Each structure stands twice: as structure tokens, then as C-alpha cells.
């Protein structure tokens, strides 16, 4: 499928922001790697809000009529896209309430502050899962329609957040080891769940040209698509990479190795040495890996429409 | 009531008349313009909500050309409606027709992803999603003669390959056709429960004229002579 840049950037950036929110709250509450200072709190808070907000602004770039985006807040009963939008919007007042209560209590965790922190973290995680469910519920795309899809969105978002937190802690001179260790663990988890996701996609199966056309008396071959030039459908659903499993393997390896395992090793070094440059390098690599992973999620996706264009005998 | 189409793949000749009639009617109907991109350029393209594709089934010489017109199936369980975040996509309770409210659609493309049939196309000029309306602005129009209260594609088909009716009513013409000709839905495994059905092509032998008995020399007089003469002219 066509990979919209706006959606790729949105899911990676906002995902990292929500992940950072969850992990920062954890680190702050449990004082992982020593108590968190005021400057660090400000840096983490601003970074998280900036990542989330910039990502959300990117997401509107995918809409042909962005000024109607407000309408997407009300179909939460059926649509995961609507749920994601509503959760993302709800996040702001709740997170704001947490910060206000936290500040008013003199930066101490009173029961109210703790409750708001938990709610903020849950909302962030729920938004990540809702983003994943947008894809997982689409049965027409075999790759997306599996339980691991939202898991990957959650784990990768959290891993990127841990990477950002490591950088902030290291830059502030605090001990980045716990955050780095968490990040390394999350990246390894992402490598495992994403590898399983890829493995499931390699299993033959799914719909075929026979059921797509109902012509069962022999192999079905497209003679004429009836189009004078590439239509919306061809542009949207016929990405060349979708049929090219071998070229896809190269990018899948790149994601698993360069996007997850190498930065995990980098964060392991940080956990051991506390080095700031290593933290920055690992984070940059993890972000680049996530961007490729998100692009590949579209480019490799085999939508059922391909069957009608003779692009495949089977999905 | 479940209104829909039954399309006969045995008689469809792949002339694209339905697609052109659809484009003509709907581009000036309630659906609003079906925009064209570069209509007079090198690569003309545009929005069509009914497309005809041609396939070859089997291996030559045991092959058959089958033309497959495809438009929205007005599914009973339409994923496109479920995923729509704005409520622009909806399915009518009364007759099951799936429509898009052009005033609400934000052009997010999500419904096009969710539809396994490629029945929805984003109009980049209007920024909204376009799809088959089953000619909702024809079929209930009492100013039209009753015989014309049918989708434009059905009226245009010169091979009478398209049939419109209520698939909930077991006595309707479309239900009878589906029953007698073993009509089937496309991609049933996607679970959308399409209302539209397709009638399979008859076996190759059934659609060929019976082989003529070898003509005896001068056997049938003038008729045979004309036939042989014609055969000689069109020989490849
Ligand atoms: S054919 Fe596609 S657009 Fe039409 S109702 Fe079914 S899923 Fe929706
Ligand atoms: S493109 Fe329009 S109709 Fe389709 S899901 Fe988005 S808002 Fe709904």
C-alpha cells in the first residue's frame, strides 16, 4: 500500500511522546536512577507534549479535508480512528490536570497526584493501542489483521520513550542506567514481537484470486484493468514492494537489526557506562528504525484489491 | 429490504457501457462531480465508482474470457461504515444502501482501506470519498417512468447482464436468478456479507453453438454456398 508520510511521522513521533509520558511517570514516581530534578521534569514534559502535538499535526496532513477533523471525535462506538482521536484529545486536559495538581502539591505524590499520574499514563498507553487497532481491525490487509499489531505499536512507542528518557537523564547528569536498561529491554521485546509479526505474514494463506472473482475452473489472469492511467486504487493499493518478498526481506532485516537490536546494544552500553553520546546515537538509530518499520508496514501490506489487479494469485 | 445488483458474468461482454453510464449519471447527480484528472493529458485518470476488468480463466485453448464489473456490494456487514470516524459513511436501515455524506467526510481514506473490493475512491478535487449510490436519486424518483427507476448501469447494459432488485424478497427476479443460476458473492471469507451477487459463466461447451454436421458438397444448395463463401472471406 501507499505509505503516507504524514501517517508515518505521526505514529512514530506521537508514539514516542506517549511512550515518554508513561516511562517518565514511572521514573519520576519510583525515582529510578535517583530523584528527578525540576529541570528534568520540565524537559521531559515539554518534550513529550511537543512530540505528541507535532505528531498529531502531521496526522491531519493525511486528511483531504482537515477542517472537518473535529467530526472524527464522535464515532467512538464503532471506529478505532475515532477512539484514537478522542483519547488523544482527552490526554491533554488529564495530563494538564496532573501537572497542575503535582505543582500545587509542591512536587509531591499525594493520592490525588498519583491517581492523575496513573490516569495520564493509562491514557497514553490506550492511545498507542488504539493507533495499533486502527490497522489491526482492517481484515482486507492480511499483514495488519493480527493481534500483534497493537502490541508492536505499544512496545515500540514505549521503547522510543525510554530512549528519550535515557537521553534526558544522562544530559541532566542523573544516572541513566535504569531508563537505558528499560529501553534496551523494550527494544529487544519489540524485536521479538515484530519478528513474530513478520513470521506470521510469511505463512501462506489468505484470500485468493479464485474467491475474489469466483472463477474456480482454472487459473485466473488479468487481461485488462480497463484503466487508461493509474487510478486511485492502483496508487493506493499496488505498492511494488508488496509482491516482492525478497526485497522486503532486506528492509525487514534492517528494521530488526538496525532499528531494534543495534540501538538495544547501544542502550546496554549506556546502562553500563552512562555515556551521553551513546544514548544519543542509540536514540537516533531507534527513531530511524521506527520510521522504516512504519513505512514498511504500509509498503509491504497486501491489500485484497491486489487480487483484482492480477497482482497476486494469493494474498 | 436489501437492494442490490445481480451481475451475469455469462453474458457480460465487457463493453464498459455500465461504467460510462454510471460516470455520466453520477457526476451530475447527488453524488456530486466524479472528478477527472488530466482528462485530455497524456495519462487521463479519474474517479469511477464502477469499473470493469477483464480476466482470462484457464489455459488456452481451454480458456474463457470473463469480464467482471465491480462496484460497491452494499454489504450487510460493511467494514467501511464501521471504521468511518466521522459518520459520513452509513448504511440505510430501510433498504440497506451504503452511502457517504459528502458534507461530513474528511477524506481520511480509512474506509477505502477497509473495503476489500476497492469500491471506494477518494476524489482529490473535492477531498471526499466517492462510491456507488445504487443511483439513489433515480430508483425512488416517481417522476421517472417506473421502468426507468433503476440504476443507470442496469439500464445501459446492452447484454442485459445487470439486474437490480430486492435480494431480501425470495420472489424477486434477482433472488430467483441467484437461486437458479447459483449466484455467489465475491470474497465471502472477508465476512462483509455482500448483497450484490454474481452469476457464474456457463461451462464453455454450453455457450457454444452445437457443432454443425459436415456439409456435403453442394448439399444445402445456395445457403451452403453463401456460408462457405463467407467462411473463406473471414478465414484468418
Ligand atoms: S463493497 Fe466496500 S464500500 Fe461497499 S459496502 Fe462493502 S465494504 Fe463498504
Ligand atoms: S474518507 Fe470519509 S467516509 Fe471514508 S472513513 Fe474517512 S471520513 Fe469516513
Coordinates of C-alpha atoms and ligand atoms in Angstrom, one line a residue:
Chain A
X1 CA 0.0 0.0 0.0
X2 CA 1.0 3.6 -0.5
X3 CA 2.8 4.8 2.7
X4 CA 1.6 8.3 3.6
X5 CA 4.5 10.3 5.1
X6 CA 2.2 12.2 7.4
X7 CA 0.9 9.0 9.0
X8 CA 4.4 7.5 9.3
X9 CA 5.7 10.7 11.0
X10 CA 2.6 10.9 13.2
X11 CA 2.6 7.4 14.5
X12 CA 6.4 7.5 15.2
X13 CA 6.5 10.9 16.9
X14 CA 3.3 10.8 18.8
X15 CA 4.1 7.2 19.8
X16 CA 7.4 8.3 21.2
X17 CA 5.7 11.1 23.1
X18 CA 3.1 8.8 24.7
X19 CA 5.9 6.3 25.5
X20 CA 7.9 9.0 27.1
X21 CA 4.9 10.0 29.2
X22 CA 4.4 6.6 30.6
X23 CA 8.1 6.0 31.3
X24 CA 8.7 9.4 32.7
X25 CA 5.8 9.0 35.1
X26 CA 7.3 5.6 36.2
X27 CA 10.8 7.0 36.6
X28 CA 9.5 10.1 38.5
X29 CA 7.3 8.2 40.9
X30 CA 9.8 5.4 41.6
X31 CA 12.8 7.7 41.4
X32 CA 14.5 5.3 39.0
X33 CA 18.1 6.3 38.8
X34 CA 17.8 8.9 41.6
X35 CA 15.1 11.6 42.2
X36 CA 14.1 13.6 39.1
X37 CA 15.1 17.2 39.3
X38 CA 12.9 20.2 38.3
X39 CA 14.8 20.9 35.1
X40 CA 14.5 17.3 34.0
X41 CA 10.7 17.3 34.7
X42 CA 10.3 20.4 32.6
X43 CA 12.5 19.0 29.8
X44 CA 10.6 15.6 29.8
X45 CA 7.2 17.2 30.0
X46 CA 7.9 19.7 27.2
X47 CA 9.5 17.0 25.0
X48 CA 6.6 14.7 25.4
X49 CA 4.0 17.3 24.7
X50 CA 6.0 18.6 21.7
X51 CA 6.4 15.1 20.2
X52 CA 2.7 14.3 20.7
X53 CA 1.5 17.6 19.4
X54 CA 3.8 17.8 16.3
X55 CA 2.8 14.2 15.5
X56 CA -0.9 15.0 15.8
X57 CA -0.5 18.0 13.5
X58 CA 1.3 15.7 11.0
X59 CA -1.7 13.3 11.2
X60 CA -4.0 16.0 9.8
X61 CA -1.8 16.1 6.8
X62 CA -3.3 12.8 5.7
X63 CA -6.8 14.3 5.6
X64 CA -8.1 15.7 2.4
X65 CA -10.5 18.0 4.4
X66 CA -8.6 18.6 7.6
X67 CA -11.0 21.3 8.8
X68 CA -13.6 18.5 9.3
X69 CA -11.3 16.6 11.6
X70 CA -13.4 17.6 14.6
X71 CA -16.1 15.3 13.3
X72 CA -13.9 12.3 14.0
X73 CA -14.3 12.6 17.7
X74 CA -17.8 11.2 18.0
X75 CA -17.9 7.7 16.4
X76 CA -16.1 6.0 19.3
X77 CA -18.7 3.2 19.5
X78 CA -17.5 1.7 16.2
X79 CA -14.4 3.3 14.8
X80 CA -10.8 2.9 16.2
X81 CA -9.7 6.0 14.4
X82 CA -12.4 7.9 16.3
X83 CA -11.3 6.3 19.6
X84 CA -7.7 7.2 18.9
X85 CA -8.7 10.8 18.2
X86 CA -10.9 11.0 21.3
X87 CA -8.2 9.5 23.6
X88 CA -5.5 11.8 22.1
X89 CA -7.7 14.8 22.8
X90 CA -8.7 13.7 26.3
X91 CA -5.0 13.2 27.1
X92 CA -4.3 17.0 27.2
X93 CA -6.7 18.0 30.0
X94 CA -5.9 15.0 32.1
X95 CA -2.1 15.5 31.7
X96 CA -2.6 19.2 32.4
X97 CA -4.6 18.4 35.5
X98 CA -1.8 16.1 36.7
X99 CA 0.8 18.8 36.2
X100 CA -1.3 21.4 38.0
X101 CA -2.1 19.1 40.9
X102 CA 1.6 18.0 41.1
X103 CA 2.8 21.6 41.1
X104 CA 0.2 22.7 43.7
X105 CA 1.2 19.8 46.0
X106 CA 4.8 21.1 45.9
X107 CA 6.0 18.3 43.6
X108 CA 4.9 15.5 46.0
X109 CA 2.8 12.5 45.2
X110 CA -0.4 13.0 47.1
X111 CA -3.1 10.4 46.5
X112 CA -4.7 12.8 44.0
X113 CA -1.5 13.3 42.1
X114 CA -0.8 9.6 42.0
X115 CA -4.3 9.0 40.7
X116 CA -3.9 11.6 38.0
X117 CA -0.5 10.2 37.1
X118 CA -1.9 6.7 36.7
X119 CA -4.8 8.1 34.5
X120 CA -2.4 10.1 32.4
X121 CA -0.2 7.0 31.8
X122 CA -3.2 4.8 31.0
X123 CA -4.5 7.3 28.5
X124 CA -1.1 7.5 26.8
X125 CA -0.9 3.7 26.6
X126 CA -4.5 3.4 25.5
X127 CA -3.9 5.9 22.6
X128 CA -0.9 3.8 21.5
X129 CA -3.1 0.7 21.5
X130 CA -5.9 2.5 19.7
X131 CA -3.5 3.5 16.9
X132 CA -2.5 -0.1 16.5
X133 CA -6.1 -1.2 16.4
X134 CA -6.8 1.1 13.5
X135 CA -4.7 -1.2 11.5
X136 CA -5.4 -4.5 13.2
X137 CA -9.1 -4.3 12.6
X138 CA -8.7 -4.0 8.8
X139 CA -9.4 -7.5 7.5
X140 CA -8.7 -6.6 3.9
X141 CA -5.0 -6.2 4.7
X142 CA -3.7 -9.6 5.8
X143 CA -0.5 -8.2 7.4
X144 CA -2.3 -5.8 9.7
X145 CA -5.1 -8.1 10.7
X146 CA -3.4 -9.8 13.7
X147 CA -3.2 -9.5 17.4
X148 CA 0.4 -8.5 17.5
X149 CA -0.2 -5.3 15.5
X150 CA -1.3 -3.2 18.5
X151 CA 1.3 -4.9 20.7
X152 CA 4.0 -3.6 18.3
X153 CA 2.7 -0.1 18.4
X154 CA 2.7 -0.1 22.2
X155 CA 6.1 -1.7 22.6
X156 CA 7.8 0.5 20.0
X157 CA 6.2 3.6 21.4
X158 CA 7.4 2.7 24.9
X159 CA 10.9 1.8 23.7
X160 CA 11.3 5.2 21.9
X161 CA 10.0 6.9 25.0
X162 CA 12.6 5.1 27.1
X163 CA 15.3 6.2 24.7
X164 CA 14.3 9.8 25.0
X165 CA 14.1 9.5 28.8
X166 CA 17.6 8.0 28.9
X167 CA 19.0 10.9 26.9
X168 CA 17.3 13.4 29.2
X169 CA 18.5 11.7 32.4
X170 CA 22.1 11.4 31.0
X171 CA 22.0 15.1 29.9
X172 CA 20.9 16.2 33.3
X173 CA 23.8 14.3 34.9
X174 CA 21.5 11.8 36.7
X175 CA 22.0 8.1 36.5
X176 CA 20.6 7.0 33.1
X177 CA 21.2 3.3 33.8
X178 CA 17.6 2.2 34.8
X179 CA 16.0 4.0 31.9
X180 CA 18.6 2.7 29.5
X181 CA 18.1 -0.9 30.7
X182 CA 14.4 -0.5 30.4
X183 CA 14.8 0.9 26.8
X184 CA 17.1 -2.0 25.9
X185 CA 14.6 -4.5 27.2
X186 CA 11.7 -2.8 25.4
X187 CA 13.7 -2.7 22.1
X188 CA 14.5 -6.4 22.5
X189 CA 10.8 -7.1 23.1
X190 CA 10.0 -5.1 20.0
X191 CA 12.5 -7.2 18.0
X192 CA 10.8 -10.4 19.2
X193 CA 7.2 -9.3 18.6
X194 CA 8.0 -7.7 15.3
X195 CA 9.9 -10.8 14.1
X196 CA 6.8 -12.9 15.1
X197 CA 4.6 -10.4 13.2
X198 CA 6.8 -10.8 10.1
X199 CA 6.9 -14.6 10.5
X200 CA 3.1 -14.8 10.6
X201 CA 2.9 -12.7 7.4
X202 CA 5.2 -15.2 5.6
X203 CA 2.8 -18.0 6.3
X204 CA 0.9 -18.7 3.0
X205 CA -2.8 -18.3 3.2
X206 CA -5.5 -15.6 2.9
X207 CA -7.8 -14.9 0.2
X208 CA -7.0 -15.7 -3.4
X209 CA -7.9 -14.7 -7.0
X210 CA -10.3 -17.6 -7.1
X211 CA -12.6 -16.3 -4.3
X212 CA -12.1 -12.7 -5.4
X213 CA -13.6 -13.4 -8.8
X214 CA -15.5 -16.6 -8.0
X215 CA -13.9 -18.1 -11.1
X216 CA -12.8 -21.6 -10.0
X217 CA -12.5 -23.5 -13.2
X218 CA -8.8 -22.7 -13.7
X219 CA -6.1 -20.1 -13.0
X220 CA -7.3 -16.5 -13.4
X221 CA -5.2 -13.9 -15.2
X222 CA -5.9 -10.2 -15.6
X223 CA -6.3 -9.3 -19.3
X224 CA -7.3 -5.6 -18.9
X225 CA -7.8 -3.4 -15.9
X226 CA -9.8 -1.0 -18.0
X227 CA -7.7 2.0 -16.8
X228 CA -6.1 4.5 -19.1
X229 CA -3.7 5.6 -16.3
X230 CA -3.1 4.6 -12.7
X231 CA -6.3 5.1 -10.7
X232 CA -6.7 6.0 -7.1
X233 CA -6.9 2.2 -6.4
X234 CA -3.6 1.5 -8.2
X235 CA -1.9 4.3 -6.4
X236 CA -3.2 3.4 -3.0
X237 CA -3.0 -0.4 -3.1
X238 CA -0.4 -1.6 -5.6
X239 CA 2.9 -0.8 -4.0
X240 CA 5.6 -2.8 -5.8
X241 CA 7.2 -3.9 -2.6
X242 CA 4.0 -5.8 -1.6
X243 CA 4.6 -8.5 -4.1
X244 CA 8.4 -8.6 -3.7
X245 CA 9.0 -10.7 -0.6
X246 CA 12.8 -10.9 -1.3
X247 CA 13.3 -7.1 -1.4
X248 CA 11.1 -6.9 1.6
X249 CA 13.3 -9.2 3.5
X250 CA 16.2 -6.7 3.2
X251 CA 14.1 -4.0 4.8
X252 CA 12.7 -6.3 7.5
X253 CA 16.3 -7.3 8.4
X254 CA 17.2 -3.6 8.5
X255 CA 14.3 -2.9 10.9
X256 CA 15.1 -5.8 13.2
X257 CA 18.8 -5.4 13.3
X258 CA 19.4 -1.7 12.7
X259 CA 16.2 -0.4 14.3
X260 CA 15.8 -2.7 17.3
X261 CA 18.9 -4.8 18.1
X262 CA 21.7 -2.3 17.5
X263 CA 20.1 0.5 19.5
X264 CA 19.3 -2.0 22.2
X265 CA 23.0 -2.8 22.4
X266 CA 23.7 0.9 22.4
X267 CA 21.4 1.4 25.4
X268 CA 23.0 -1.5 27.1
X269 CA 26.3 0.4 26.8
X270 CA 24.6 3.4 28.3
X271 CA 23.3 1.3 31.2
X272 CA 26.8 0.2 31.9
X273 CA 28.8 3.4 31.2
X274 CA 26.2 6.2 31.5
X275 CA 27.7 7.7 28.3
X276 CA 25.6 10.6 26.8
X277 CA 26.9 10.2 23.2
X278 CA 26.0 6.6 23.2
X279 CA 22.5 7.4 24.4
X280 CA 22.1 10.0 21.6
X281 CA 23.4 7.6 18.9
X282 CA 21.1 4.8 20.1
X283 CA 18.1 7.1 20.2
X284 CA 18.8 8.4 16.7
X285 CA 19.1 4.8 15.4
X286 CA 15.9 3.7 17.1
X287 CA 14.0 6.6 15.6
X288 CA 15.3 5.9 12.1
X289 CA 14.4 2.2 12.6
X290 CA 10.9 3.1 13.7
X291 CA 10.4 5.3 10.7
X292 CA 11.5 2.5 8.3
X293 CA 9.3 0.0 10.3
X294 CA 6.3 2.2 9.9
X295 CA 6.9 2.9 6.2
X296 CA 7.3 -0.9 5.6
X297 CA 4.1 -1.6 7.4
X298 CA 2.4 0.2 4.5
X299 CA 4.7 -0.6 1.6
X300 CA 4.6 -4.4 2.3
X301 CA 0.9 -4.6 3.1
X302 CA -1.0 -6.8 0.7
X303 CA -4.5 -5.4 0.4
X304 CA -7.2 -7.6 -1.1
X305 CA -7.7 -5.2 -4.0
X306 CA -4.4 -6.5 -5.4
X307 CA -6.3 -9.7 -6.3
X308 CA -8.5 -7.8 -8.7
X309 CA -5.4 -6.3 -10.5
X310 CA -3.9 -9.7 -11.0
X311 CA -1.0 -8.7 -8.8
X312 CA -1.3 -12.0 -6.9
X313 CA -2.9 -15.4 -7.1
X314 CA -3.0 -15.4 -3.3
X315 CA -2.6 -12.7 -0.7
Chain B
X1 CA -35.4 -4.7 2.0
X2 CA -31.9 -5.2 0.7
X3 CA -31.4 -3.6 -2.6
X4 CA -28.6 -4.7 -4.7
X5 CA -27.3 -5.8 -8.1
X6 CA -27.0 -9.2 -9.6
X7 CA -24.5 -9.3 -12.4
X8 CA -24.4 -12.1 -15.0
X9 CA -20.8 -12.9 -15.9
X10 CA -22.0 -15.3 -18.6
X11 CA -23.5 -12.5 -20.7
X12 CA -21.3 -9.5 -19.8
X13 CA -19.4 -8.6 -22.9
X14 CA -17.1 -6.1 -21.2
X15 CA -18.2 -3.1 -23.1
X16 CA -17.9 -0.7 -20.2
X17 CA -21.3 0.8 -21.0
X18 CA -22.4 0.5 -17.3
X19 CA -19.2 2.2 -16.2
X20 CA -19.7 5.1 -18.6
X21 CA -23.4 5.4 -17.8
X22 CA -22.5 5.4 -14.1
X23 CA -20.0 8.1 -14.6
X24 CA -22.4 10.2 -16.6
X25 CA -25.3 9.9 -14.3
X26 CA -23.5 10.3 -11.0
X27 CA -21.1 13.1 -12.0
X28 CA -24.2 15.2 -12.4
X29 CA -26.3 13.6 -9.7
X30 CA -26.5 13.9 -5.9
X31 CA -23.1 12.2 -5.6
X32 CA -21.5 15.3 -7.0
X33 CA -18.7 15.5 -9.5
X34 CA -16.7 12.4 -10.1
X35 CA -13.6 14.3 -10.9
X36 CA -11.2 13.6 -13.7
X37 CA -7.5 14.3 -13.5
X38 CA -5.8 15.4 -16.7
X39 CA -8.7 14.3 -18.9
X40 CA -7.0 15.5 -22.1
X41 CA -3.4 14.9 -20.9
X42 CA -1.0 12.1 -21.5
X43 CA -2.3 10.0 -18.6
X44 CA -6.0 10.6 -18.2
X45 CA -7.4 9.3 -14.9
X46 CA -10.3 10.0 -12.6
X47 CA -12.9 8.7 -10.1
X48 CA -15.0 5.8 -11.3
X49 CA -17.3 4.1 -8.8
X50 CA -18.0 1.2 -11.2
X51 CA -15.1 -0.4 -13.0
X52 CA -15.0 -3.4 -15.4
X53 CA -11.9 -5.6 -15.5
X54 CA -11.3 -8.5 -17.9
X55 CA -9.8 -11.8 -17.0
X56 CA -8.8 -15.0 -18.7
X57 CA -9.8 -18.1 -16.9
X58 CA -8.0 -21.4 -17.6
X59 CA -5.2 -22.2 -20.1
X60 CA -5.5 -21.8 -23.8
X61 CA -7.2 -23.5 -25.6
X62 CA -9.4 -24.3 -22.6
X63 CA -9.7 -20.7 -21.6
X64 CA -12.5 -18.3 -21.4
X65 CA -12.6 -14.5 -21.1
X66 CA -14.7 -13.2 -18.2
X67 CA -15.5 -9.6 -17.7
X68 CA -16.0 -8.6 -14.1
X69 CA -17.8 -5.3 -13.4
X70 CA -17.2 -4.2 -9.8
X71 CA -18.9 -1.6 -7.8
X72 CA -20.0 -1.3 -4.1
X73 CA -21.6 -4.5 -2.9
X74 CA -23.7 -2.7 -0.3
X75 CA -22.5 -5.2 2.2
X76 CA -24.7 -6.4 5.1
X77 CA -21.7 -6.0 7.4
X78 CA -19.9 -3.1 5.8
X79 CA -16.4 -2.6 7.4
X80 CA -16.3 0.8 5.6
X81 CA -19.1 2.0 7.8
X82 CA -17.7 0.6 11.0
X83 CA -14.3 2.3 10.6
X84 CA -15.6 5.7 9.4
X85 CA -14.6 8.1 12.2
X86 CA -16.9 10.9 11.1
X87 CA -20.1 9.1 10.5
X88 CA -20.0 10.2 6.9
X89 CA -20.3 6.6 5.7
X90 CA -23.6 5.0 6.7
X91 CA -25.9 2.2 5.7
X92 CA -29.6 2.9 5.3
X93 CA -31.8 1.0 7.6
X94 CA -34.7 0.8 5.2
X95 CA -33.1 -0.5 2.0
X96 CA -29.5 -1.4 3.0
X97 CA -27.9 1.1 0.6
X98 CA -24.4 2.2 1.8
X99 CA -23.8 5.9 1.2
X100 CA -21.3 8.7 2.0
X101 CA -22.5 12.0 3.3
X102 CA -20.3 14.4 1.2
X103 CA -20.8 17.2 3.8
X104 CA -19.3 15.2 6.6
X105 CA -16.4 13.2 5.0
X106 CA -13.0 14.4 6.0
X107 CA -11.2 12.4 3.3
X108 CA -9.2 10.2 5.6
X109 CA -9.2 7.2 3.3
X110 CA -9.8 4.8 6.1
X111 CA -13.0 3.4 4.6
X112 CA -11.1 2.7 1.3
X113 CA -8.6 0.7 3.2
X114 CA -11.3 -1.2 5.0
X115 CA -13.2 -2.2 1.8
X116 CA -11.7 -5.4 0.4
X117 CA -13.3 -4.7 -3.0
X118 CA -11.7 -1.4 -3.9
X119 CA -15.2 0.0 -4.3
X120 CA -14.4 3.4 -2.8
X121 CA -12.2 6.1 -4.4
X122 CA -11.1 9.4 -2.9
X123 CA -11.8 12.3 -5.1
X124 CA -8.8 14.5 -4.6
X125 CA -10.6 17.5 -6.2
X126 CA -13.4 17.5 -3.7
X127 CA -11.4 15.9 -0.9
X128 CA -14.2 13.4 -0.2
X129 CA -14.8 9.7 -0.7
X130 CA -16.9 8.6 -3.6
X131 CA -18.7 5.3 -4.1
X132 CA -21.7 3.7 -5.8
X133 CA -25.1 5.1 -4.5
X134 CA -27.1 2.4 -6.3
X135 CA -28.5 5.6 -8.1
X136 CA -30.4 6.5 -5.0
X137 CA -31.5 9.6 -6.9
X138 CA -33.1 7.5 -9.6
X139 CA -34.6 4.5 -8.0
X140 CA -37.1 6.4 -5.9
X141 CA -37.8 9.2 -8.3
X142 CA -41.5 9.0 -9.0
X143 CA -41.2 11.5 -11.8
X144 CA -39.5 8.8 -13.9
X145 CA -41.4 6.2 -15.6
X146 CA -41.5 3.1 -13.5
X147 CA -39.3 1.0 -15.8
X148 CA -36.6 3.7 -15.5
X149 CA -36.4 3.7 -11.7
X150 CA -33.3 1.6 -11.9
X151 CA -29.6 2.3 -11.6
X152 CA -28.1 3.9 -14.7
X153 CA -25.7 0.9 -15.2
X154 CA -28.6 -1.6 -15.3
X155 CA -30.5 0.5 -17.9
X156 CA -27.4 1.0 -20.0
X157 CA -26.3 -2.7 -20.2
X158 CA -26.8 -3.9 -23.8
X159 CA -26.3 -7.5 -22.9
X160 CA -28.9 -7.4 -20.1
X161 CA -26.2 -8.7 -17.7
X162 CA -27.2 -6.4 -14.8
X163 CA -30.2 -6.9 -12.7
X164 CA -31.4 -4.7 -9.9
X165 CA -33.8 -5.6 -7.1
X166 CA -34.6 -6.6 -3.6
X167 CA -32.4 -9.6 -2.5
X168 CA -34.5 -9.9 0.7
X169 CA -37.6 -10.8 -1.3
X170 CA -37.4 -14.5 -2.3
X171 CA -39.8 -13.9 -5.1
X172 CA -37.9 -11.1 -6.7
X173 CA -36.3 -11.5 -10.1
X174 CA -32.8 -11.1 -8.6
X175 CA -33.4 -13.7 -5.9
X176 CA -34.7 -16.1 -8.5
X177 CA -31.7 -15.6 -10.7
X178 CA -29.3 -16.1 -7.7
X179 CA -31.2 -19.3 -6.8
X180 CA -31.4 -20.8 -10.3
X181 CA -28.0 -19.8 -11.6
X182 CA -26.2 -20.4 -8.3
X183 CA -25.2 -16.8 -7.8
X184 CA -22.4 -16.1 -5.4
X185 CA -20.8 -13.2 -3.6
X186 CA -17.1 -12.1 -4.1
X187 CA -14.6 -12.7 -1.3
X188 CA -17.0 -14.3 1.1
X189 CA -14.1 -15.0 3.5
X190 CA -13.8 -11.3 4.3
X191 CA -17.1 -11.6 6.2
X192 CA -18.7 -8.4 4.7
X193 CA -21.7 -10.4 3.5
X194 CA -22.1 -8.5 0.2
X195 CA -25.6 -8.0 -1.1
X196 CA -24.5 -7.9 -4.7
X197 CA -24.2 -11.4 -6.3
X198 CA -22.6 -12.7 -9.5
X199 CA -23.9 -15.3 -11.8
X200 CA -21.2 -17.6 -12.9
X201 CA -20.2 -18.1 -16.6
X202 CA -21.8 -21.2 -18.0
X203 CA -19.4 -24.0 -19.0
X204 CA -17.7 -23.3 -22.3
X205 CA -19.5 -26.1 -24.0
X206 CA -22.9 -24.8 -23.0
X207 CA -22.3 -21.4 -24.5
X208 CA -21.0 -22.6 -27.9
X209 CA -23.4 -23.4 -30.7
X210 CA -23.7 -27.1 -31.4
X211 CA -21.1 -28.2 -33.9
X212 CA -22.5 -28.2 -37.4
X213 CA -22.7 -31.5 -39.3
X214 CA -20.0 -31.7 -42.0
X215 CA -21.6 -30.1 -45.1
X216 CA -21.9 -32.4 -48.0
X217 CA -20.7 -31.0 -51.3
X218 CA -23.5 -28.9 -52.7
X219 CA -25.7 -30.4 -50.0
X220 CA -27.8 -27.4 -49.0
X221 CA -27.8 -25.5 -52.2
X222 CA -27.5 -21.8 -52.2
X223 CA -27.4 -21.3 -48.4
X224 CA -24.4 -23.6 -48.1
X225 CA -22.6 -21.9 -50.9
X226 CA -23.1 -18.5 -49.3
X227 CA -21.9 -19.9 -46.0
X228 CA -18.8 -21.4 -47.5
X229 CA -18.0 -18.2 -49.4
X230 CA -18.4 -16.2 -46.1
X231 CA -16.1 -18.7 -44.3
X232 CA -13.5 -18.3 -46.9
X233 CA -13.5 -14.5 -46.6
X234 CA -13.2 -14.4 -42.8
X235 CA -10.6 -17.1 -42.7
X236 CA -7.6 -15.9 -40.7
Ligands
LIG1 S1 -18.3 -3.1 -1.1 FE1 -16.8 -2.0 0.1 S2 -17.7 0.1 0.1 FE2 -19.4 -1.2 -0.5 S3 -20.4 -1.7 1.5 FE3 -18.9 -3.4 1.1 S4 -17.1 -2.7 2.2 FE4 -18.4 -0.9 2.0
LIG2 S1 -12.8 9.0 3.9 FE1 -14.7 10.0 4.6 S2 -16.2 8.4 4.5 FE2 -14.2 7.4 4.4 S3 -13.7 6.9 6.6 FE3 -12.8 8.9 6.2 S4 -14.4 10.3 6.8 FE4 -15.5 8.3 6.6

